[in-house]
Amino acid sequence: NIYGSDILQNNVRETKILLSLLAAENGEIVDNEDFNIIQTDALQQDWSNIFSEVVDDGGFDAVVGNPPYVNIQTMDEKTKDHVLKHYETVESGNFNTYIPFGELGIKLVNNSGKLGYILPLNYFTTLTGKELREYLQNGKYVSQIVDFGGNLLFEDALTYTAISIFSKRSKSSFDYIQVDSIEDITQLSADDFIDIRYSSIDAEKWRLLNEKEFDNIRKIESYRALDEIASIHTGIATLKDSVYI
């Protein structure tokens, strides 16, 4: 009942070893043909051919993952062309691979299932994430977001992240919380989350705030913008990100 894919053969091998050890701890012997773990490029595969018995039956009950965060500039041409042709969340032509993975995951989960991903926070606000935000808003797919803010969860990546839970169930809002550390997750209760109504967010940029904070933002934005009375080009910039970072 566990299905999985990874683009790296070594990861597939390690997963099979770990599942074999888990089975042995529970008194079961697993043969290689019992596994539904394959090595493939998930974005380029026809999933109805790979795991047809599940996909053709409506999809998976649960999909989990940590999609790769790879910019289009470092992607090979074959993968880039395929993704641009087959995914509606990347039609602008500038994207990061986690964006089509979000769309793929939602397509693979069934109507009563859940999808859980660890995604970069910048999908809330960046221009490249706009089509993903529109896709999620139009389908009302977001169920819950746990935002880790300025906490780095991965030692080898300078990426700020959030756990995002998606589903196809109809809903008018989703739950959101920002936590100080990963340890805080075990202490969370339903009362800790704030309710974000789909009608209160704009795909141009997601402001995940409670109603009081939204009111304050509206008051600020009721004033004339500075660029209406002054000529503004750019602020102080290093122009050398590699040194700055």
PDB file of C-alpha atoms in Angstrom:
ATOM      1  CA  ASN A   1       0.000   0.000   0.000  1.00  0.00           C
ATOM      2  CA  ILE A   2       3.041   2.308  -0.027  1.00  0.00           C
ATOM      3  CA  TYR A   3       3.895   3.805  -3.417  1.00  0.00           C
ATOM      4  CA  GLY A   4       6.783   6.085  -4.180  1.00  0.00           C
ATOM      5  CA  SER A   5       9.169   7.490  -6.751  1.00  0.00           C
ATOM      6  CA  ASP A   6      12.496   9.258  -6.750  1.00  0.00           C
ATOM      7  CA  ILE A   7      14.715  10.430  -9.562  1.00  0.00           C
ATOM      8  CA  LEU A   8      17.824   9.009  -7.855  1.00  0.00           C
ATOM      9  CA  GLN A   9      18.343   5.234  -7.877  1.00  0.00           C
ATOM     10  CA  ASN A  10      20.252   5.328  -4.585  1.00  0.00           C
ATOM     11  CA  ASN A  11      17.262   6.895  -2.818  1.00  0.00           C
ATOM     12  CA  VAL A  12      15.020   4.142  -4.181  1.00  0.00           C
ATOM     13  CA  ARG A  13      17.445   1.503  -2.919  1.00  0.00           C
ATOM     14  CA  GLU A  14      17.644   3.052   0.563  1.00  0.00           C
ATOM     15  CA  THR A  15      13.845   3.311   0.775  1.00  0.00           C
ATOM     16  CA  LYS A  16      13.453  -0.379  -0.018  1.00  0.00           C
ATOM     17  CA  ILE A  17      16.032  -1.264   2.649  1.00  0.00           C
ATOM     18  CA  LEU A  18      14.244   0.822   5.284  1.00  0.00           C
ATOM     19  CA  LEU A  19      10.855  -0.656   4.390  1.00  0.00           C
ATOM     20  CA  SER A  20      12.365  -4.160   4.555  1.00  0.00           C
ATOM     21  CA  LEU A  21      13.719  -3.440   8.037  1.00  0.00           C
ATOM     22  CA  LEU A  22      10.342  -2.064   9.135  1.00  0.00           C
ATOM     23  CA  ALA A  23       8.620  -5.183   7.823  1.00  0.00           C
ATOM     24  CA  ALA A  24      11.143  -7.450   9.585  1.00  0.00           C
ATOM     25  CA  GLU A  25      10.499  -5.648  12.890  1.00  0.00           C
ATOM     26  CA  ASN A  26       6.851  -6.610  12.466  1.00  0.00           C
ATOM     27  CA  GLY A  27       7.557 -10.231  11.561  1.00  0.00           C
ATOM     28  CA  GLU A  28       7.071  -9.874   7.824  1.00  0.00           C
ATOM     29  CA  ILE A  29       9.365 -10.810   4.938  1.00  0.00           C
ATOM     30  CA  VAL A  30       9.199  -8.511   1.914  1.00  0.00           C
ATOM     31  CA  ASP A  31      10.328  -9.653  -1.518  1.00  0.00           C
ATOM     32  CA  ASN A  32      11.607  -7.206  -4.114  1.00  0.00           C
ATOM     33  CA  GLU A  33       8.531  -7.699  -6.316  1.00  0.00           C
ATOM     34  CA  ASP A  34       6.338  -6.558  -3.402  1.00  0.00           C
ATOM     35  CA  PHE A  35       7.644  -2.997  -3.640  1.00  0.00           C
ATOM     36  CA  ASN A  36       5.868  -0.161  -5.417  1.00  0.00           C
ATOM     37  CA  ILE A  37       8.936   2.088  -5.182  1.00  0.00           C
ATOM     38  CA  ILE A  38      10.388   3.118  -8.538  1.00  0.00           C
ATOM     39  CA  GLN A  39      13.134   5.285  -9.961  1.00  0.00           C
ATOM     40  CA  THR A  40      11.682   7.888 -12.324  1.00  0.00           C
ATOM     41  CA  ASP A  41      11.331  11.598 -13.023  1.00  0.00           C
ATOM     42  CA  ALA A  42       7.927  12.183 -11.426  1.00  0.00           C
ATOM     43  CA  LEU A  43       7.181  15.315 -13.458  1.00  0.00           C
ATOM     44  CA  GLN A  44       7.680  13.542 -16.801  1.00  0.00           C
ATOM     45  CA  GLN A  45       5.959  10.207 -16.115  1.00  0.00           C
ATOM     46  CA  ASP A  46       2.429   9.169 -17.016  1.00  0.00           C
ATOM     47  CA  TRP A  47       1.222   8.208 -13.553  1.00  0.00           C
ATOM     48  CA  SER A  48      -1.804   6.334 -14.871  1.00  0.00           C
ATOM     49  CA  ASN A  49       0.672   3.931 -16.476  1.00  0.00           C
ATOM     50  CA  ILE A  50       3.013   3.673 -13.490  1.00  0.00           C
ATOM     51  CA  PHE A  51       0.473   2.955 -10.753  1.00  0.00           C
ATOM     52  CA  SER A  52      -2.672   2.481 -12.836  1.00  0.00           C
ATOM     53  CA  GLU A  53      -4.481   0.404 -10.184  1.00  0.00           C
ATOM     54  CA  VAL A  54      -4.503   3.455  -7.873  1.00  0.00           C
ATOM     55  CA  VAL A  55      -4.676   6.403 -10.272  1.00  0.00           C
ATOM     56  CA  ASP A  56      -7.492   4.894 -12.355  1.00  0.00           C
ATOM     57  CA  ASP A  57      -9.428   4.228  -9.151  1.00  0.00           C
ATOM     58  CA  GLY A  58      -9.527   7.913  -8.246  1.00  0.00           C
ATOM     59  CA  GLY A  59      -6.061   8.521  -6.832  1.00  0.00           C
ATOM     60  CA  PHE A  60      -4.129   8.138  -3.594  1.00  0.00           C
ATOM     61  CA  ASP A  61      -5.539   8.519  -0.077  1.00  0.00           C
ATOM     62  CA  ALA A  62      -2.428  10.433   1.000  1.00  0.00           C
ATOM     63  CA  VAL A  63       0.478  12.019  -0.856  1.00  0.00           C
ATOM     64  CA  VAL A  64       3.532  13.291   1.041  1.00  0.00           C
ATOM     65  CA  GLY A  65       6.814  14.718  -0.112  1.00  0.00           C
ATOM     66  CA  ASN A  66       9.566  17.283  -0.069  1.00  0.00           C
ATOM     67  CA  PRO A  67       9.690  18.432  -3.720  1.00  0.00           C
ATOM     68  CA  PRO A  68      13.014  19.590  -5.156  1.00  0.00           C
ATOM     69  CA  TYR A  69      13.606  23.342  -5.198  1.00  0.00           C
ATOM     70  CA  VAL A  70      15.308  23.792  -8.580  1.00  0.00           C
ATOM     71  CA  ASN A  71      15.124  26.930 -10.726  1.00  0.00           C
ATOM     72  CA  ILE A  72      14.274  26.656 -14.415  1.00  0.00           C
ATOM     73  CA  GLN A  73      17.705  28.084 -15.280  1.00  0.00           C
ATOM     74  CA  THR A  74      19.451  24.915 -14.016  1.00  0.00           C
ATOM     75  CA  MET A  75      16.989  22.470 -15.589  1.00  0.00           C
ATOM     76  CA  ASP A  76      17.797  20.435 -18.696  1.00  0.00           C
ATOM     77  CA  GLU A  77      15.917  21.401 -21.858  1.00  0.00           C
ATOM     78  CA  LYS A  78      13.944  18.149 -22.145  1.00  0.00           C
ATOM     79  CA  THR A  79      12.504  18.454 -18.634  1.00  0.00           C
ATOM     80  CA  LYS A  80      11.861  22.182 -19.050  1.00  0.00           C
ATOM     81  CA  ASP A  81       9.966  21.715 -22.324  1.00  0.00           C
ATOM     82  CA  HIS A  82       7.873  18.871 -20.896  1.00  0.00           C
ATOM     83  CA  VAL A  83       6.903  20.803 -17.778  1.00  0.00           C
ATOM     84  CA  LEU A  84       5.987  23.952 -19.732  1.00  0.00           C
ATOM     85  CA  LYS A  85       3.793  21.870 -22.027  1.00  0.00           C
ATOM     86  CA  HIS A  86       1.942  19.811 -19.407  1.00  0.00           C
ATOM     87  CA  TYR A  87       1.478  21.994 -16.297  1.00  0.00           C
ATOM     88  CA  GLU A  88      -0.802  25.030 -16.085  1.00  0.00           C
ATOM     89  CA  THR A  89       0.979  26.482 -13.026  1.00  0.00           C
ATOM     90  CA  VAL A  90       4.093  27.329 -15.068  1.00  0.00           C
ATOM     91  CA  GLU A  91       2.603  28.987 -18.138  1.00  0.00           C
ATOM     92  CA  SER A  92       4.507  32.222 -17.493  1.00  0.00           C
ATOM     93  CA  GLY A  93       7.689  30.323 -18.394  1.00  0.00           C
ATOM     94  CA  ASN A  94       9.630  31.192 -15.233  1.00  0.00           C
ATOM     95  CA  PHE A  95       9.299  28.668 -12.431  1.00  0.00           C
ATOM     96  CA  ASN A  96      10.868  26.506  -9.735  1.00  0.00           C
ATOM     97  CA  THR A  97      10.269  22.721  -9.831  1.00  0.00           C
ATOM     98  CA  TYR A  98       8.309  22.673  -6.571  1.00  0.00           C
ATOM     99  CA  ILE A  99       5.516  24.575  -8.384  1.00  0.00           C
ATOM    100  CA  PRO A 100       4.553  21.844 -10.902  1.00  0.00           C
ATOM    101  CA  PHE A 101       5.082  19.268  -8.127  1.00  0.00           C
ATOM    102  CA  GLY A 102       2.303  21.016  -6.213  1.00  0.00           C
ATOM    103  CA  GLU A 103      -0.020  20.676  -9.195  1.00  0.00           C
ATOM    104  CA  LEU A 104       1.013  17.041  -9.740  1.00  0.00           C
ATOM    105  CA  GLY A 105       0.360  16.115  -6.108  1.00  0.00           C
ATOM    106  CA  ILE A 106      -3.156  17.552  -6.197  1.00  0.00           C
ATOM    107  CA  LYS A 107      -3.893  15.618  -9.390  1.00  0.00           C
ATOM    108  CA  LEU A 108      -2.701  12.367  -7.773  1.00  0.00           C
ATOM    109  CA  VAL A 109      -4.664  12.599  -4.499  1.00  0.00           C
ATOM    110  CA  ASN A 110      -8.264  11.366  -4.470  1.00  0.00           C
ATOM    111  CA  ASN A 111     -11.301  13.495  -3.655  1.00  0.00           C
ATOM    112  CA  SER A 112     -11.274  12.592   0.045  1.00  0.00           C
ATOM    113  CA  GLY A 113      -7.492  12.382   0.481  1.00  0.00           C
ATOM    114  CA  LYS A 114      -4.795  14.790   1.648  1.00  0.00           C
ATOM    115  CA  LEU A 115      -1.538  16.049   0.198  1.00  0.00           C
ATOM    116  CA  GLY A 116       1.275  17.235   2.484  1.00  0.00           C
ATOM    117  CA  TYR A 117       4.382  19.013   1.159  1.00  0.00           C
ATOM    118  CA  ILE A 118       7.264  20.972   2.644  1.00  0.00           C
ATOM    119  CA  LEU A 119       7.385  24.053   0.395  1.00  0.00           C
ATOM    120  CA  PRO A 120       9.419  27.282   0.354  1.00  0.00           C
ATOM    121  CA  LEU A 121       7.657  30.244   1.937  1.00  0.00           C
ATOM    122  CA  ASN A 122       8.211  32.309  -1.177  1.00  0.00           C
ATOM    123  CA  TYR A 123       5.321  30.618  -2.937  1.00  0.00           C
ATOM    124  CA  PHE A 124       3.130  32.993  -0.872  1.00  0.00           C
ATOM    125  CA  THR A 125       4.543  36.110  -2.496  1.00  0.00           C
ATOM    126  CA  THR A 126       6.889  35.691  -5.473  1.00  0.00           C
ATOM    127  CA  LEU A 127       5.946  36.455  -9.060  1.00  0.00           C
ATOM    128  CA  THR A 128       6.920  32.916 -10.105  1.00  0.00           C
ATOM    129  CA  GLY A 129       4.470  31.528  -7.547  1.00  0.00           C
ATOM    130  CA  LYS A 130       1.489  33.566  -8.759  1.00  0.00           C
ATOM    131  CA  GLU A 131       0.102  30.847 -11.042  1.00  0.00           C
ATOM    132  CA  LEU A 132       0.393  28.288  -8.250  1.00  0.00           C
ATOM    133  CA  ARG A 133      -1.477  30.650  -5.896  1.00  0.00           C
ATOM    134  CA  GLU A 134      -4.197  31.112  -8.515  1.00  0.00           C
ATOM    135  CA  TYR A 135      -4.426  27.341  -9.001  1.00  0.00           C
ATOM    136  CA  LEU A 136      -4.732  26.740  -5.250  1.00  0.00           C
ATOM    137  CA  GLN A 137      -7.233  29.572  -4.761  1.00  0.00           C
ATOM    138  CA  ASN A 138      -9.460  28.661  -7.691  1.00  0.00           C
ATOM    139  CA  GLY A 139      -9.675  25.041  -6.534  1.00  0.00           C
ATOM    140  CA  LYS A 140      -9.763  25.980  -2.827  1.00  0.00           C
ATOM    141  CA  TYR A 141      -7.173  23.269  -2.289  1.00  0.00           C
ATOM    142  CA  VAL A 142      -5.386  24.654   0.796  1.00  0.00           C
ATOM    143  CA  SER A 143      -6.501  23.059   4.086  1.00  0.00           C
ATOM    144  CA  GLN A 144      -3.726  24.036   6.487  1.00  0.00           C
ATOM    145  CA  ILE A 145      -0.370  25.810   6.543  1.00  0.00           C
ATOM    146  CA  VAL A 146       2.262  25.601   9.280  1.00  0.00           C
ATOM    147  CA  ASP A 147       4.718  28.428   8.590  1.00  0.00           C
ATOM    148  CA  PHE A 148       8.225  28.130  10.079  1.00  0.00           C
ATOM    149  CA  GLY A 149       9.035  31.788   9.415  1.00  0.00           C
ATOM    150  CA  GLY A 150      12.732  32.533   9.855  1.00  0.00           C
ATOM    151  CA  ASN A 151      13.637  29.035  11.047  1.00  0.00           C
ATOM    152  CA  LEU A 152      15.827  26.954   8.743  1.00  0.00           C
ATOM    153  CA  LEU A 153      14.769  23.290   8.862  1.00  0.00           C
ATOM    154  CA  PHE A 154      17.458  21.915   6.552  1.00  0.00           C
ATOM    155  CA  GLU A 155      21.161  22.166   7.339  1.00  0.00           C
ATOM    156  CA  ASP A 156      22.186  22.130   3.668  1.00  0.00           C
ATOM    157  CA  ALA A 157      19.641  24.646   2.332  1.00  0.00           C
ATOM    158  CA  LEU A 158      19.095  28.365   2.924  1.00  0.00           C
ATOM    159  CA  THR A 159      15.357  28.003   2.366  1.00  0.00           C
ATOM    160  CA  TYR A 160      12.558  29.153   4.664  1.00  0.00           C
ATOM    161  CA  THR A 161       9.729  26.671   4.531  1.00  0.00           C
ATOM    162  CA  ALA A 162       6.158  25.795   5.468  1.00  0.00           C
ATOM    163  CA  ILE A 163       4.247  22.548   5.741  1.00  0.00           C
ATOM    164  CA  SER A 164       1.311  22.901   3.362  1.00  0.00           C
ATOM    165  CA  ILE A 165      -1.649  20.524   3.511  1.00  0.00           C
ATOM    166  CA  PHE A 166      -3.894  20.421   0.440  1.00  0.00           C
ATOM    167  CA  SER A 167      -7.144  18.589  -0.309  1.00  0.00           C
ATOM    168  CA  LYS A 168      -9.959  18.623  -2.873  1.00  0.00           C
ATOM    169  CA  ARG A 169     -12.727  18.948  -0.285  1.00  0.00           C
ATOM    170  CA  SER A 170     -14.892  22.056  -0.710  1.00  0.00           C
ATOM    171  CA  LYS A 171     -14.090  24.785   1.842  1.00  0.00           C
ATOM    172  CA  SER A 172     -14.341  28.549   2.216  1.00  0.00           C
ATOM    173  CA  SER A 173     -11.199  28.989   4.357  1.00  0.00           C
ATOM    174  CA  PHE A 174      -8.042  27.296   5.620  1.00  0.00           C
ATOM    175  CA  ASP A 175      -6.060  27.165   8.874  1.00  0.00           C
ATOM    176  CA  TYR A 176      -2.757  29.022   9.232  1.00  0.00           C
ATOM    177  CA  ILE A 177      -0.155  29.353  11.965  1.00  0.00           C
ATOM    178  CA  GLN A 178       3.435  30.574  12.242  1.00  0.00           C
ATOM    179  CA  VAL A 179       5.552  28.628  14.731  1.00  0.00           C
ATOM    180  CA  ASP A 180       8.911  29.410  16.310  1.00  0.00           C
ATOM    181  CA  SER A 181      10.424  25.919  16.013  1.00  0.00           C
ATOM    182  CA  ILE A 182       9.706  22.452  14.712  1.00  0.00           C
ATOM    183  CA  GLU A 183       9.260  21.261  18.307  1.00  0.00           C
ATOM    184  CA  ASP A 184       6.195  23.521  18.606  1.00  0.00           C
ATOM    185  CA  ILE A 185       4.266  21.322  16.164  1.00  0.00           C
ATOM    186  CA  THR A 186       3.704  18.644  18.803  1.00  0.00           C
ATOM    187  CA  GLN A 187       2.036  21.216  21.068  1.00  0.00           C
ATOM    188  CA  LEU A 188      -0.365  22.691  18.504  1.00  0.00           C
ATOM    189  CA  SER A 189      -4.135  22.575  18.919  1.00  0.00           C
ATOM    190  CA  ALA A 190      -6.950  23.689  16.629  1.00  0.00           C
ATOM    191  CA  ASP A 191      -7.372  26.882  18.694  1.00  0.00           C
ATOM    192  CA  ASP A 192      -3.812  27.998  17.851  1.00  0.00           C
ATOM    193  CA  PHE A 193      -4.580  28.456  14.149  1.00  0.00           C
ATOM    194  CA  ILE A 194      -6.120  31.514  12.557  1.00  0.00           C
ATOM    195  CA  ASP A 195      -8.826  31.178   9.913  1.00  0.00           C
ATOM    196  CA  ILE A 196      -7.884  32.541   6.477  1.00  0.00           C
ATOM    197  CA  ARG A 197     -10.872  33.054   4.204  1.00  0.00           C
ATOM    198  CA  TYR A 198     -10.284  32.563   0.493  1.00  0.00           C
ATOM    199  CA  SER A 199     -12.279  35.734  -0.157  1.00  0.00           C
ATOM    200  CA  SER A 200      -9.717  37.779   1.814  1.00  0.00           C
ATOM    201  CA  ILE A 201      -6.584  36.787  -0.136  1.00  0.00           C
ATOM    202  CA  ASP A 202      -5.340  37.913  -3.523  1.00  0.00           C
ATOM    203  CA  ALA A 203      -3.268  35.731  -5.849  1.00  0.00           C
ATOM    204  CA  GLU A 204      -0.965  38.688  -6.504  1.00  0.00           C
ATOM    205  CA  LYS A 205       0.457  38.136  -3.005  1.00  0.00           C
ATOM    206  CA  TRP A 206      -0.865  36.123  -0.098  1.00  0.00           C
ATOM    207  CA  ARG A 207      -1.151  38.039   3.162  1.00  0.00           C
ATOM    208  CA  LEU A 208      -1.889  35.373   5.734  1.00  0.00           C
ATOM    209  CA  LEU A 209      -3.226  37.547   8.554  1.00  0.00           C
ATOM    210  CA  ASN A 210      -6.155  37.596  10.936  1.00  0.00           C
ATOM    211  CA  GLU A 211      -9.014  40.086  10.397  1.00  0.00           C
ATOM    212  CA  LYS A 212      -7.589  42.705  12.792  1.00  0.00           C
ATOM    213  CA  GLU A 213      -4.281  42.708  10.928  1.00  0.00           C
ATOM    214  CA  PHE A 214      -6.123  42.911   7.595  1.00  0.00           C
ATOM    215  CA  ASP A 215      -7.972  46.012   8.849  1.00  0.00           C
ATOM    216  CA  ASN A 216      -4.675  47.688   9.710  1.00  0.00           C
ATOM    217  CA  ILE A 217      -3.285  46.910   6.251  1.00  0.00           C
ATOM    218  CA  ARG A 218      -6.403  48.327   4.604  1.00  0.00           C
ATOM    219  CA  LYS A 219      -6.025  51.564   6.605  1.00  0.00           C
ATOM    220  CA  ILE A 220      -2.397  51.916   5.542  1.00  0.00           C
ATOM    221  CA  GLU A 221      -3.239  51.268   1.905  1.00  0.00           C
ATOM    222  CA  SER A 222      -6.028  53.860   1.946  1.00  0.00           C
ATOM    223  CA  TYR A 223      -3.335  56.582   1.853  1.00  0.00           C
ATOM    224  CA  ARG A 224      -1.771  57.797  -1.378  1.00  0.00           C
ATOM    225  CA  ALA A 225       1.194  55.742  -2.528  1.00  0.00           C
ATOM    226  CA  LEU A 226       4.573  57.492  -2.442  1.00  0.00           C
ATOM    227  CA  ASP A 227       5.162  56.816  -6.139  1.00  0.00           C
ATOM    228  CA  GLU A 228       2.122  58.958  -6.935  1.00  0.00           C
ATOM    229  CA  ILE A 229       3.932  62.094  -5.741  1.00  0.00           C
ATOM    230  CA  ALA A 230       7.608  61.172  -6.243  1.00  0.00           C
ATOM    231  CA  SER A 231       9.820  59.454  -8.800  1.00  0.00           C
ATOM    232  CA  ILE A 232      11.178  56.185  -7.373  1.00  0.00           C
ATOM    233  CA  HIS A 233      13.583  53.892  -9.201  1.00  0.00           C
ATOM    234  CA  THR A 234      15.356  51.582  -6.759  1.00  0.00           C
ATOM    235  CA  GLY A 235      16.683  51.496  -3.236  1.00  0.00           C
ATOM    236  CA  ILE A 236      20.112  50.495  -1.997  1.00  0.00           C
ATOM    237  CA  ALA A 237      21.194  47.249  -3.662  1.00  0.00           C
ATOM    238  CA  THR A 238      24.399  45.197  -3.466  1.00  0.00           C
ATOM    239  CA  LEU A 239      24.137  44.072  -7.113  1.00  0.00           C
ATOM    240  CA  LYS A 240      26.224  41.090  -6.016  1.00  0.00           C
ATOM    241  CA  ASP A 241      23.940  38.504  -4.417  1.00  0.00           C
ATOM    242  CA  SER A 242      26.621  35.816  -4.201  1.00  0.00           C
ATOM    243  CA  VAL A 243      28.754  38.046  -1.943  1.00  0.00           C
ATOM    244  CA  TYR A 244      25.792  39.418  -0.003  1.00  0.00           C
ATOM    245  CA  ILE A 245      24.334  35.986   0.854  1.00  0.00           C
TER     246      ILE A 245
END
